[in-house]
Amino acid sequence: MEELLQRLSTSKRVTWLMSRAVVPATACFYAMLLPWTMPAPEDGLFRFPDLEPVQLLGLYVALALPVLLVRRLPATVFAVILGESVLGDAFGARPVIVFVLLVALGGYLAARRPKAAAVGSVAGVAAAFVNDIHGYPGETVGDAAQWTGGIALWFAVAWVFGGVYRKRREYLEALHEQRAARAVMAERLRIARELHDSVAHSIGIITVLSGAAARVVETKPEQTRQALTGIESTSRQTLLELQRMLGALRHAEPDDSTPGAAPLAPAGSLADIPQLAERTADAGVRVQVTWQGERRPLPPEIELSAFRIIQESVTNVVRHSGAQMCRVAVGYEPEGVTIEVVDDGDDGLGGPGRPKHSAAGGSGFGLLGMRERVTLLSGQFSAGRRPEGGFRVTASLPA
């Protein structure tokens, strides 16, 4: 029952129905209370004695019909109800419910049009004062002022509540816009991170292989053929990853009716590390992979982030280290997975066509992207040079 009530209270459809039902309910309530809140005949006031009950019922319904337009024309409805109060005084019928409705409409109008609500409240107070003076000949100005002061107080309270509701609504709208802007920014960062992680590795390997092919094209045609083959395979893999990513950006939801629809997430998991090692070996860097613990399936976001961290770390070794080998250790632990990528730095040998310090420097987005991935998953990340030489990247991801 509690779950059902909570679901109903947060359902947009239920909220819409309730908000739509308030206006007709108010109109019916107003029509029913019109005859009950008029003064008694013995008070000497006119209560339409010449009208039949059916005619009186039609009159009450006609007086309540303008309330149904309050959402579209709040100021007009307020003016009409105010006119009804003046006409009621002219005919000797002064139903109290009219002033109650005016106060409620004043608060509603203050939530949408505060200036019109202020003018309407002043007009309502003035009408109440005039009605009290004309309706009761024995009333003094002081008595009328006291009655009108109470009405003015209720109008002020309604105006304050309406203003608070308006400010709250404006605050929620601004908060929603900020959340939407942050969501757009987060999505842009995610796309930039995915593009960097998926493309930078492949472009780095292609750059190294093309340089190697250019250096040995005349002296070692077999190595040139191997380098060109590596460039072709790496380019195809990169193209597939870009197609997956573009498909994810084009389709907000997977379309099962479209044959061969691109998955929403780019491929990448710890199971792809052997293929990563093979592609890196073509660029002249041998990747030694060690597995620790019992291998098991991990959540998709953990698998993707772990793979991207290893991919970016190996890419940095290829582009900036000058080493011929790096070590990748993946440890499966009960509470998560650990990653360590270590290289010994420039060994003075280098691969064919690889300078000792290829592409020195860098944009720094690689380490920043890895740190952001780990932080989003509430993990731990460290990267830095080793005292004995080389570079080490470690990450711990909870799962």
Coordinates of C-alpha atoms in Angstrom, one line a residue, residues 151-292:
I151 CA -10.4 41.1 4.2
A152 CA -7.3 43.1 3.4
L153 CA -5.3 40.8 5.8
W154 CA -6.5 37.7 4.0
F155 CA -5.6 39.2 0.6
A156 CA -2.1 40.1 1.9
V157 CA -1.6 36.5 3.2
A158 CA -2.8 35.1 -0.2
W159 CA -0.5 37.4 -2.1
V160 CA 2.5 36.4 0.1
F161 CA 1.8 32.7 -0.4
G162 CA 1.4 33.2 -4.1
G163 CA 4.7 35.1 -4.3
V164 CA 6.5 32.3 -2.4
Y165 CA 5.0 29.7 -4.7
R166 CA 6.1 31.8 -7.7
K167 CA 9.7 32.1 -6.4
R168 CA 9.8 28.4 -5.7
R169 CA 8.6 27.6 -9.2
E170 CA 11.2 30.0 -10.7
Y171 CA 13.9 28.4 -8.5
L172 CA 12.9 24.9 -9.6
E173 CA 12.9 25.9 -13.3
A174 CA 16.4 27.5 -12.9
L175 CA 17.6 24.3 -11.1
H176 CA 16.2 22.2 -13.9
E177 CA 18.0 24.3 -16.5
Q178 CA 21.2 24.0 -14.6
R179 CA 20.8 20.2 -14.4
A180 CA 20.1 20.0 -18.1
A181 CA 23.2 22.2 -18.8
R182 CA 25.3 20.0 -16.5
A183 CA 24.0 16.8 -18.2
V184 CA 24.9 18.3 -21.6
M185 CA 28.4 19.2 -20.4
A186 CA 28.8 15.7 -18.8
E187 CA 27.8 14.1 -22.1
R188 CA 30.2 16.2 -24.1
L189 CA 33.0 15.3 -21.7
R190 CA 32.0 11.6 -22.0
I191 CA 32.1 11.8 -25.8
A192 CA 35.4 13.6 -25.8
R193 CA 36.9 11.0 -23.4
E194 CA 35.6 8.1 -25.5
L195 CA 36.9 9.7 -28.7
H196 CA 40.3 10.3 -27.1
D197 CA 40.6 6.8 -25.6
S198 CA 39.5 5.0 -28.7
V199 CA 41.2 7.1 -31.4
A200 CA 44.4 8.2 -29.7
H201 CA 45.7 4.7 -29.2
S202 CA 45.1 3.7 -32.8
I203 CA 46.4 6.9 -34.3
G204 CA 49.6 6.6 -32.1
I205 CA 50.2 3.1 -33.5
I206 CA 49.5 4.2 -37.0
T207 CA 51.9 7.1 -36.6
V208 CA 54.7 4.8 -35.4
L209 CA 54.1 2.1 -38.0
S210 CA 54.0 4.7 -40.9
G211 CA 57.3 6.2 -39.6
A212 CA 58.8 2.7 -39.5
A213 CA 57.6 1.9 -43.0
A214 CA 59.0 5.2 -44.3
R215 CA 62.5 4.4 -42.8
V216 CA 62.8 0.9 -44.1
V217 CA 60.8 1.1 -47.4
E218 CA 63.9 0.7 -49.6
T219 CA 66.1 -1.5 -47.4
K220 CA 63.6 -3.9 -45.8
P221 CA 60.5 -4.4 -47.9
E222 CA 59.2 -7.3 -45.7
Q223 CA 59.1 -5.1 -42.6
T224 CA 57.5 -2.4 -44.7
R225 CA 54.8 -4.8 -45.8
Q226 CA 54.2 -5.8 -42.1
A227 CA 54.0 -2.2 -41.1
L228 CA 51.5 -1.4 -43.8
T229 CA 49.4 -4.5 -42.9
G230 CA 49.4 -3.2 -39.3
I231 CA 48.3 0.2 -40.4
E232 CA 45.4 -1.4 -42.4
S233 CA 44.2 -3.5 -39.5
T234 CA 44.4 -0.8 -37.0
S235 CA 42.6 1.7 -39.3
R236 CA 39.8 -0.8 -39.8
Q237 CA 39.4 -1.3 -36.1
T238 CA 39.4 2.4 -35.5
L239 CA 36.8 2.9 -38.2
L240 CA 34.5 0.3 -36.5
E241 CA 34.8 1.9 -33.1
L242 CA 34.0 5.3 -34.6
Q243 CA 30.9 3.8 -36.4
R244 CA 29.8 2.3 -33.1
M245 CA 30.2 5.7 -31.3
L246 CA 28.4 7.6 -34.1
G247 CA 25.6 5.0 -33.9
A248 CA 25.3 5.6 -30.2
L249 CA 25.1 9.3 -30.7
R250 CA 22.5 9.0 -33.4
H251 CA 20.2 6.6 -31.6
A252 CA 19.0 7.5 -28.0
E253 CA 17.6 4.0 -27.7
P254 CA 18.6 0.7 -29.5
D255 CA 16.3 0.0 -32.4
D256 CA 15.7 -3.7 -32.6
S257 CA 13.8 -3.4 -35.8
T258 CA 16.9 -2.1 -37.7
P259 CA 19.2 -4.9 -38.8
G260 CA 22.7 -4.5 -37.6
A261 CA 21.9 -1.5 -35.4
A262 CA 25.0 -0.1 -33.7
P263 CA 25.2 -0.8 -30.0
L264 CA 24.9 2.1 -27.6
A265 CA 28.3 1.6 -26.0
P266 CA 31.7 1.3 -27.8
A267 CA 33.2 -2.1 -27.6
G268 CA 35.9 -2.5 -25.0
S269 CA 36.5 -4.9 -22.1
L270 CA 39.2 -6.7 -20.4
A271 CA 38.7 -9.6 -22.8
D272 CA 40.1 -7.3 -25.6
I273 CA 43.5 -6.9 -23.9
P274 CA 45.1 -9.7 -26.0
Q275 CA 44.1 -8.0 -29.2
L276 CA 45.4 -4.7 -27.8
A277 CA 48.7 -6.4 -27.1
E278 CA 48.9 -7.7 -30.6
R279 CA 48.3 -4.3 -32.2
T280 CA 50.8 -2.7 -29.8
A281 CA 53.4 -5.4 -30.7
D282 CA 53.1 -4.3 -34.4
A283 CA 54.2 -0.8 -33.3
G284 CA 57.4 -2.2 -31.7
V285 CA 56.3 -2.5 -28.0
R286 CA 55.7 -5.9 -26.5
V287 CA 53.0 -6.0 -23.9
Q288 CA 53.4 -8.6 -21.2
V289 CA 50.0 -9.3 -19.6
T290 CA 49.6 -11.1 -16.3
W291 CA 46.3 -12.0 -14.7
Q292 CA 45.9 -12.4 -10.9

